[in-house]
Coordinates of C-alpha atoms in Angstrom, one line a residue:
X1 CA 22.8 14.1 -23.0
X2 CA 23.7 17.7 -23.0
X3 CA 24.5 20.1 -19.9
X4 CA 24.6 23.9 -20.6
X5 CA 26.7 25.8 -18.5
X6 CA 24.9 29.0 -18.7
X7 CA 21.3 28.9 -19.0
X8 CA 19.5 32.1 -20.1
X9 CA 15.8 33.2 -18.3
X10 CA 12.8 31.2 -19.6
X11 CA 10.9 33.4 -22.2
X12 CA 6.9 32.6 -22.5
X13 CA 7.0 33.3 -26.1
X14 CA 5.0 30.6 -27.8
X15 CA 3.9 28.7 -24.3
X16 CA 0.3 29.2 -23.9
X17 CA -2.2 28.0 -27.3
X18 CA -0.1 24.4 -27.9
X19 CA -1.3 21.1 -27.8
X20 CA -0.4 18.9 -24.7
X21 CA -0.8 15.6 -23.5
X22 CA 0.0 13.9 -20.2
X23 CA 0.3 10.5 -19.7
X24 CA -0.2 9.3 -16.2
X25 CA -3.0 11.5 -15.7
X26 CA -5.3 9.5 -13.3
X27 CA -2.0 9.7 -10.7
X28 CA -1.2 11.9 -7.8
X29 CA 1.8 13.0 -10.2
X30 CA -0.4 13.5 -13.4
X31 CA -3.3 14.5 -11.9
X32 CA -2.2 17.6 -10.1
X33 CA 0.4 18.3 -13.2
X34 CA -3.5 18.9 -15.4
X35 CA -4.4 21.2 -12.3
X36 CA -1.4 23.3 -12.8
X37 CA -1.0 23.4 -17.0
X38 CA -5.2 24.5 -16.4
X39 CA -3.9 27.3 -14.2
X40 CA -1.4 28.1 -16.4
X41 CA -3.9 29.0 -19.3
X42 CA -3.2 26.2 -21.2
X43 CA -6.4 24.9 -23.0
X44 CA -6.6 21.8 -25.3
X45 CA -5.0 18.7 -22.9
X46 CA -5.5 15.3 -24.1
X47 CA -5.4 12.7 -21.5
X48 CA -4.6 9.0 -22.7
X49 CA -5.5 6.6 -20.3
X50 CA -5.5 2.7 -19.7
X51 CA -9.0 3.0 -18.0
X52 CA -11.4 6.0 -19.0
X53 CA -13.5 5.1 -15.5
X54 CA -10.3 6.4 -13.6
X55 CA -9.9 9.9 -14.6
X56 CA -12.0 10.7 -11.6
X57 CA -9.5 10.3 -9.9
X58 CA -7.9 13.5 -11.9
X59 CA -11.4 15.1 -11.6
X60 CA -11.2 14.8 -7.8
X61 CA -7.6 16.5 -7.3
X62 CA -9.2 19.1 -9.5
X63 CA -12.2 20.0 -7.3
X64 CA -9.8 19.3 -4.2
X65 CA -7.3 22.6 -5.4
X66 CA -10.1 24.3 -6.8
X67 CA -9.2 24.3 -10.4
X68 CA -12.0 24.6 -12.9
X69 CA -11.5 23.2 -16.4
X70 CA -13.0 25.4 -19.5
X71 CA -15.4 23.0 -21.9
X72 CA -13.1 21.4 -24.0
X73 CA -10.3 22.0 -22.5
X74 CA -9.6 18.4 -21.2
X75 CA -9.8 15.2 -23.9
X76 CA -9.9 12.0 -22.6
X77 CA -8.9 8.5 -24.6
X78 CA -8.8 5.4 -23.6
X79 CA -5.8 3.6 -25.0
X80 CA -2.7 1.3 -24.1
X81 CA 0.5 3.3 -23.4
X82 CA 2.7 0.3 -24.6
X83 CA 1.5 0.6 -28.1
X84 CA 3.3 3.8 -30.0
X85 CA 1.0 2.8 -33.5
X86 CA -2.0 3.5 -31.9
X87 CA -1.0 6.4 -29.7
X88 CA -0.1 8.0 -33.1
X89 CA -3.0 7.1 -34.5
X90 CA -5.2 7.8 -31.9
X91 CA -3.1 11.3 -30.8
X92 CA -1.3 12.8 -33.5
X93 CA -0.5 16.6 -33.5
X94 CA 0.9 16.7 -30.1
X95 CA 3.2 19.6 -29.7
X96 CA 4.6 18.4 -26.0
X97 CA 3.9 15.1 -23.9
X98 CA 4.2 15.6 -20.3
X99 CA 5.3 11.7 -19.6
X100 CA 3.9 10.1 -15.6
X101 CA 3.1 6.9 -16.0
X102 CA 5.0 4.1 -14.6
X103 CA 3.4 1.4 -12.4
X104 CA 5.0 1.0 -8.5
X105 CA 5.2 -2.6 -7.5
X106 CA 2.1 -3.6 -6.6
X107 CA 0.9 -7.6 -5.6
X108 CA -0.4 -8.3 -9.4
X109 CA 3.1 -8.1 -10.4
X110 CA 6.4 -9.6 -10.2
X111 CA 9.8 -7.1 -10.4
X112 CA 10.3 -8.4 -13.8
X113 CA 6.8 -7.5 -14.8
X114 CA 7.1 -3.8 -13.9
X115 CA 10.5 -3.9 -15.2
X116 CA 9.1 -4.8 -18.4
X117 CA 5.7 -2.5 -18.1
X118 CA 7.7 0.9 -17.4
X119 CA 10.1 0.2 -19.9
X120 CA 7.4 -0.6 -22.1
X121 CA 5.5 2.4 -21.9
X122 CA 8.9 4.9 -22.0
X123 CA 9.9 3.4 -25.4
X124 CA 6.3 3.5 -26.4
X125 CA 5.4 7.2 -25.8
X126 CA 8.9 8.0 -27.0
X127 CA 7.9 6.2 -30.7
X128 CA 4.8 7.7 -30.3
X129 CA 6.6 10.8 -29.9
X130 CA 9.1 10.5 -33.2
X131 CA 6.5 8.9 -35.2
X132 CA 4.1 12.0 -35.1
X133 CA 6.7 14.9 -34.7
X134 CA 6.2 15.8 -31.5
X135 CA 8.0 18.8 -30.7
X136 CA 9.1 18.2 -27.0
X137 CA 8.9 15.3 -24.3
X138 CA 9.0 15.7 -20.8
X139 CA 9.8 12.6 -19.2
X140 CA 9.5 11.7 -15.6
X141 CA 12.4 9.5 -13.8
X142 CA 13.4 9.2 -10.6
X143 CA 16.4 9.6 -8.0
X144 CA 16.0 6.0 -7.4
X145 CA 17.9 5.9 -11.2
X146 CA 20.7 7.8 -10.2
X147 CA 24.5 6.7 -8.7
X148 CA 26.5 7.5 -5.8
X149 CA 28.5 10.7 -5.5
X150 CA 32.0 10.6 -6.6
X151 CA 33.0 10.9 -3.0
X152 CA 31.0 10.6 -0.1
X153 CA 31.3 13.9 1.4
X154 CA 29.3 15.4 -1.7
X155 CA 25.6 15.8 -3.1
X156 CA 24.5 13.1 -5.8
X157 CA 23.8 15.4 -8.7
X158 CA 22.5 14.5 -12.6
X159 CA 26.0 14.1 -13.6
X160 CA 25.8 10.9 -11.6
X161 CA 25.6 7.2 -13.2
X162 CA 25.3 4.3 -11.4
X163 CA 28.3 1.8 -12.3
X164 CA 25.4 -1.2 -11.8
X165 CA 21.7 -1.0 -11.6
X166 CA 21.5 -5.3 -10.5
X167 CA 21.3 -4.6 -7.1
X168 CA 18.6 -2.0 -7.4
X169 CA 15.1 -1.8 -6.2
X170 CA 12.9 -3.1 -9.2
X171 CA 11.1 0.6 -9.6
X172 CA 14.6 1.8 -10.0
X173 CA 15.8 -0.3 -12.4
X174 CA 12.9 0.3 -14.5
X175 CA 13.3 4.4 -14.1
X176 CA 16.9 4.1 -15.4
X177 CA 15.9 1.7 -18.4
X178 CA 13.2 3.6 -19.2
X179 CA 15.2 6.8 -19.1
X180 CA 17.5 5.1 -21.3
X181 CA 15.0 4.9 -23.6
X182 CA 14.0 8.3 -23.8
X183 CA 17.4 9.7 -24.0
X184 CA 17.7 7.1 -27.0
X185 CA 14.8 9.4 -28.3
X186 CA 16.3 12.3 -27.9
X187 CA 19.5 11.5 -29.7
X188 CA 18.1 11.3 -32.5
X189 CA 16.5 14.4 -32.7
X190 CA 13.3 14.2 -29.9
X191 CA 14.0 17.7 -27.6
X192 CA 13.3 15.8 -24.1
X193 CA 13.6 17.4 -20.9
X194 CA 14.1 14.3 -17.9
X195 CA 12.9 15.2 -14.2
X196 CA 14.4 12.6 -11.3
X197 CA 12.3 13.7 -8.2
X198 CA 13.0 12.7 -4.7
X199 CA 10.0 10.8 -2.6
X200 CA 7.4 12.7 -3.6
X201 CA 4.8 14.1 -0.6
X202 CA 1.0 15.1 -1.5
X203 CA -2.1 14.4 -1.4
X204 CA -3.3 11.0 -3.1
X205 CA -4.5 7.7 -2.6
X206 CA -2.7 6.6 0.5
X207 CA -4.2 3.0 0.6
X208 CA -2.3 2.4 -2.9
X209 CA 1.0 1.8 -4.1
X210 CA 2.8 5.1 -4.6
X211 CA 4.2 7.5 -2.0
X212 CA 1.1 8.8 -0.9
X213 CA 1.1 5.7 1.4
X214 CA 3.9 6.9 3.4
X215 CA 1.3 9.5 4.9
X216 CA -0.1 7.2 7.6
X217 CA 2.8 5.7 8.1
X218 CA 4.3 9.2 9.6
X219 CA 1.1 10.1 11.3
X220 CA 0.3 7.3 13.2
X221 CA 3.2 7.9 15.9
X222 CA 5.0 4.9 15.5
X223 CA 7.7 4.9 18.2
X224 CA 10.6 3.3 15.7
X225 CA 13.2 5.5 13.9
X226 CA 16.7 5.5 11.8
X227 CA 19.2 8.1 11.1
X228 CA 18.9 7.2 7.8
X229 CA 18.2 10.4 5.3
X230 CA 15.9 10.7 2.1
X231 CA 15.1 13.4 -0.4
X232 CA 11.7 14.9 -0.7
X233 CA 9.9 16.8 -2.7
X234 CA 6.0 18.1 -3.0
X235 CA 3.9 17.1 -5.9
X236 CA 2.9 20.6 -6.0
X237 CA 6.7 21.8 -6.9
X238 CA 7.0 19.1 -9.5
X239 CA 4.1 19.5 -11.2
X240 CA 5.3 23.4 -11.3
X241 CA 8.7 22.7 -12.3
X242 CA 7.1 20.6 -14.9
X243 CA 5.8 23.5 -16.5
X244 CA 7.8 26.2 -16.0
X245 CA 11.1 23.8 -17.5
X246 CA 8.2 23.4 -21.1
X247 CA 8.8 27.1 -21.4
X248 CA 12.8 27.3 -20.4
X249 CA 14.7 27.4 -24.1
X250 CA 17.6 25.9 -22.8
X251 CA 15.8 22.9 -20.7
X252 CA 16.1 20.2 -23.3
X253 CA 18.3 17.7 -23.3
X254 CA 18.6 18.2 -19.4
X255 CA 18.4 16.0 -16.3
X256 CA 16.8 18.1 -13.5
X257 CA 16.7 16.5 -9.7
X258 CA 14.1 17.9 -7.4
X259 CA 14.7 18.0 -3.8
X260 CA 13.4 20.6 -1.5
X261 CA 15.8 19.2 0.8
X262 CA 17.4 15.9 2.6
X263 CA 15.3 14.7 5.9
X264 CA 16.2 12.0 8.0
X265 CA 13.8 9.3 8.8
X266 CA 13.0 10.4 12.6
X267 CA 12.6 14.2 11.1
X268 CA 9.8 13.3 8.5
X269 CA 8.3 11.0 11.6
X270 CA 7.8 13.3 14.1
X271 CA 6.8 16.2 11.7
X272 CA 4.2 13.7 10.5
X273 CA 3.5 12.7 14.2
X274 CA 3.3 16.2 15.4
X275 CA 0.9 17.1 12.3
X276 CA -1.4 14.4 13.6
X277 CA -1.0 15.0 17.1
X278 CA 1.1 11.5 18.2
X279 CA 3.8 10.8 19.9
X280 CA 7.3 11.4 18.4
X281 CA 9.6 8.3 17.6
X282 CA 11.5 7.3 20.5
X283 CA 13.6 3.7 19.4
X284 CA 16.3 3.8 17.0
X285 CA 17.2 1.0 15.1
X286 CA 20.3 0.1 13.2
X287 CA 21.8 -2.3 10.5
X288 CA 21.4 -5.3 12.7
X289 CA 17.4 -4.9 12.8
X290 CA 17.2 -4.1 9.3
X291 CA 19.5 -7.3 8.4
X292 CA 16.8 -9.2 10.4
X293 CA 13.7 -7.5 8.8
X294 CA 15.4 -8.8 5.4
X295 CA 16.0 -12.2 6.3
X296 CA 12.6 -12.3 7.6
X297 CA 11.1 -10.9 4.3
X298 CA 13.4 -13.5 2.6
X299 CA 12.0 -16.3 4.2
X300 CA 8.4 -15.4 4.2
X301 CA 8.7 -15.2 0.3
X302 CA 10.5 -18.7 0.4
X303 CA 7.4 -19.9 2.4
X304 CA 5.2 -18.6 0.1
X305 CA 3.6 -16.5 2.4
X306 CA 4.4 -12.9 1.0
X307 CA 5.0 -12.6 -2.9
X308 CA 8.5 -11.5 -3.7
X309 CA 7.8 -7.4 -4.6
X310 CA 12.0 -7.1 -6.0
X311 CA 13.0 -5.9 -3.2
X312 CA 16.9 -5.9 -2.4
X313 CA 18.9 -5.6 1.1
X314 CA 20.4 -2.7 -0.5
X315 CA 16.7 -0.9 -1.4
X316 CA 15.9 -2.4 2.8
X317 CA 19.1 -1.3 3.9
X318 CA 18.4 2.5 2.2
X319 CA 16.8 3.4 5.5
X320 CA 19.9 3.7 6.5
X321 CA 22.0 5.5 4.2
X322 CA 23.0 9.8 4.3
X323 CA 23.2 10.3 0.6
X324 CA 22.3 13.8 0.0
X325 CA 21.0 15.3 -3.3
X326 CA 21.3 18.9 -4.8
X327 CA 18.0 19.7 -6.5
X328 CA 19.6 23.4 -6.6
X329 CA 19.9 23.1 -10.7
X330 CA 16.2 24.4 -11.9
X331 CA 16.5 27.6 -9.9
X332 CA 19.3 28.4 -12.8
X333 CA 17.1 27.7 -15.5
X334 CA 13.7 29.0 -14.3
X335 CA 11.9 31.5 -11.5
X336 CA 11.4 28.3 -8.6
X337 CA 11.5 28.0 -5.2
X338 CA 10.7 25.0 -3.1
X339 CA 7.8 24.4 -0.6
X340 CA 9.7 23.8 2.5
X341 CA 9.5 20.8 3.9
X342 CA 7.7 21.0 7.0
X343 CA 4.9 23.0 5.5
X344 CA 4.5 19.7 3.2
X345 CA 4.2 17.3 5.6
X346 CA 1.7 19.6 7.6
X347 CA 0.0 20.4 4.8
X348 CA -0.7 16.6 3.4
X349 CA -0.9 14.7 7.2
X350 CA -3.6 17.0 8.0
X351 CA -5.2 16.3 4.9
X352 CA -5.1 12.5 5.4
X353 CA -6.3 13.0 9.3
X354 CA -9.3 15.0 7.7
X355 CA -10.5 13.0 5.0
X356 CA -10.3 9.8 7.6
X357 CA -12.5 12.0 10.0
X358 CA -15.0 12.3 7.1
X359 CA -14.6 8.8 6.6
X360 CA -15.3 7.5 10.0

C-alpha cells in the first residue's frame, strides 16, 4: 500500500453528481453513512442489500437525524454481496462503493463461518468493483486488524502489521483477510481508500450484535471495572470521515485509523453511568478474574451449554491491555475534527434511556 508524506487539501472538484453505492446500508455504520452522503448533496445512491424488508432500519436513522431523501435519490436492490457477477450485473456504472458490510459474531454462526462470510463479501464487492470499472472503493476495516506498536511506550498506527492473526478474535481475523483482499484490488489498479475505526459509539440496535450493545452495558451502573484502555470513535465522525476522505486526491491507497481518543474501561462506565443517572463502578478486577471468566467460558462451550462465538483469552484478556492508537492522520489529509468523547457517550446513553422510556 502507499503512504504519502505530504498530503495536499481536499479539492471538491468533481464530488457532488457521481454515482455511489454503499454496502452495509441497513447498519448503524451504513445507515448513518446514506444520512451524511444525502447532506452532502449527493443524489443517486444505490443501496444493495441481502434483505429489501431491512432498509428500514436505514429509513429510521434517517427520520432519527432528520435527513430528508429527494425522490430518487435512494435505489434499493436486493442482492447477495458474495456474488461479484451479479453485483455487476445488477449495479454497473458505479463511480465509488462505500464498503460496510461484515457480519459480527452472532449465535447462527461459528468463527469460521464469519471468517468465511466477511472475507467473502470483501473479495466480492472488490470483483464487483474491477469487473465494472469502478473508479474508487472505500473499504471499511477495523483496529481489531491491526498489530502491536513497535515498542510499547508508542501509539499503534497504520504502519502497524500484526506478525500473527491465529490468536485473534474471529471478527478480527476476518477484517485483516478481508482487507487483504481489497488491497489485492487495489494493486492492480482499484484506487481504494481502507478506514480501521476504533469501537464505534452511536445510536443503533442495542439488542443486536454490533457495538451498539455496549450502550446498556455502560448505563446500567454495573459496579465492576478494569484499567484496561480502548479506542473509540462516533459513527457520526466515521461516516463524515467517510466522505470527506472520497473527495481527498491523495486518500487512495491509504490506511486511515479513527480514534477520537483512548478511554479506559472505568472512564466509558461511569460516563455511561453518570449519563443515565447510576452509580459509578466501584470493584476493579484484574488478570486473575478474567483468567477465570475464560475458563468458565471454556467449559460452558465444552458442556455444550454456550456455543463457541471464536473467542480467544487474548480477545478476553483485551480488557486489560493500554494500547493506545493515533487516529491523528486524517486531520492531514482533510478539514476533521473529532466529537469528543464524553459528548458521545452522553449523547447515545441518553438516547438509549429515552427510547426504553418510550418503550416501557
Amino acid at each position: 500500500m502507499l503512504y504519502n508524506e505530504e498530503p495536499t487539501a481536499p479539492s471538491a472538484d468533481g464530488f457532488y453528481g457521481r454515482r455511489i453505492a454503499v454496502t452495509g446500508a441497513t447498519g448503524m455504520l451504513g445507515s448513518h453513512l446514506v444520512a451524511e452522503l444525502l447532506r452532502a448533496g449527493y443524489d443517486d445512491i444505490t443501496l444493495p442489500v441481502r434483505n429489501a424488508s431491512r432498509i428500514a432500519a436505514t429509513e429510521a436513522t434517517l427520520r432519527r437525524l432528520g435527513v430528508h431523501a429527494p425522490q430518487g435519490a435512494l435505489k434499493v436492490i436486493e442482492t447477495p454481496l458474495t456474488d461479484p457477477d451479479l453485483l455487476a450485473e445488477k449495479l454497473p456504472g458505479i463511480d465509488t462503493v462505500f464498503n460496510c458490510a461484515a457480519r459480527i459474531m452472532s449465535d447462527d454462526m461459528t468463527a469460521a463461518q464469519l471468517i468465511d462470510n466477511n472475507v467473502a463479501i470483501a473479495r466480492s464487492v472488490t470483483r464487483w468493483c474491477l469487473a465494472t470499472g469502478v473508479r474508487k472503493l472505500i473499504h471499511v476495516s477495523s483496529i481489531s486488524a491491526l498489530g502491536n506498536p513497535p515498542a510499547p511506550d508508542l501509539p499503534v498506527t497504520e504502519r502497524c502489521e500484526p506478525e500473527s492473526v491465529t490468536d485473534y478474535a474471529a471478527y478480527g481475523q476476518s477484517k485483516y483477510y478481508s482487507e487483504q483482499e481489497v488491497w489485492q484490488g487495489a494493486a492492480t489498479g482499484l484506487p481504494t481508500i481502507v478506514l480501521l475505526p476504533g469501537v464505534i459509539l452511536g445510536e443503533g440496535d442495542a439488542t443486536g450484535n454490533n457495538s451498539a450493545a455496549l450502550i446498556p452495558a455502560i448505563s446500567c451502573g454495573q459496579p465492576f471495572y478494569t484499567d484496561g484502555l480502548m479506542s473509540y470513535v462516533d459513527v457520526r465522525d466515521v461516516a463524515k470521515a467517510m466522505v470527506l476522505l472520497d473527495a481527498a486526491p491523495q486518500a487512495p491507497g491509504e490506511r486511515f485509523i479513527l480514534s477520537a481518543g483512548d478511554m479506559s474501561y472505568r472512564e466509558l462506565i461511569t460516563l455511561g453511568a453518570r449519563a443515565a443517572h447510576r452509580p459509578r463502578p466501584f470493584i476493579r478486577i484484574g488478570k486473575g478474574a478474567v483468567d477465570f471468566a475464560y475458563a468458565c467460558m471454556q467449559a460452558a462451550i465444552a458442556l455444550r451449554l454456550v456455543r463457541d462465538r471464536g473467542v480467544t483469552r487474548e480477545n478476553l484478556g483485551s480488557v486489560l491491555r493500554t494500547t493506545r492508537y493515533d487516529g491523528s492522520k486524517i486531520t492531514r489529509y482533510c478539514d476533521f475534527a473529532y466529537t469528543p468523547l464524553p459528548e458521545t457517550v452522553e449523547r447515545v446513553v441518553t438516547a438509549y434511556r429515552n427510547k426504553k422510556g418510550r418503550e416501557a
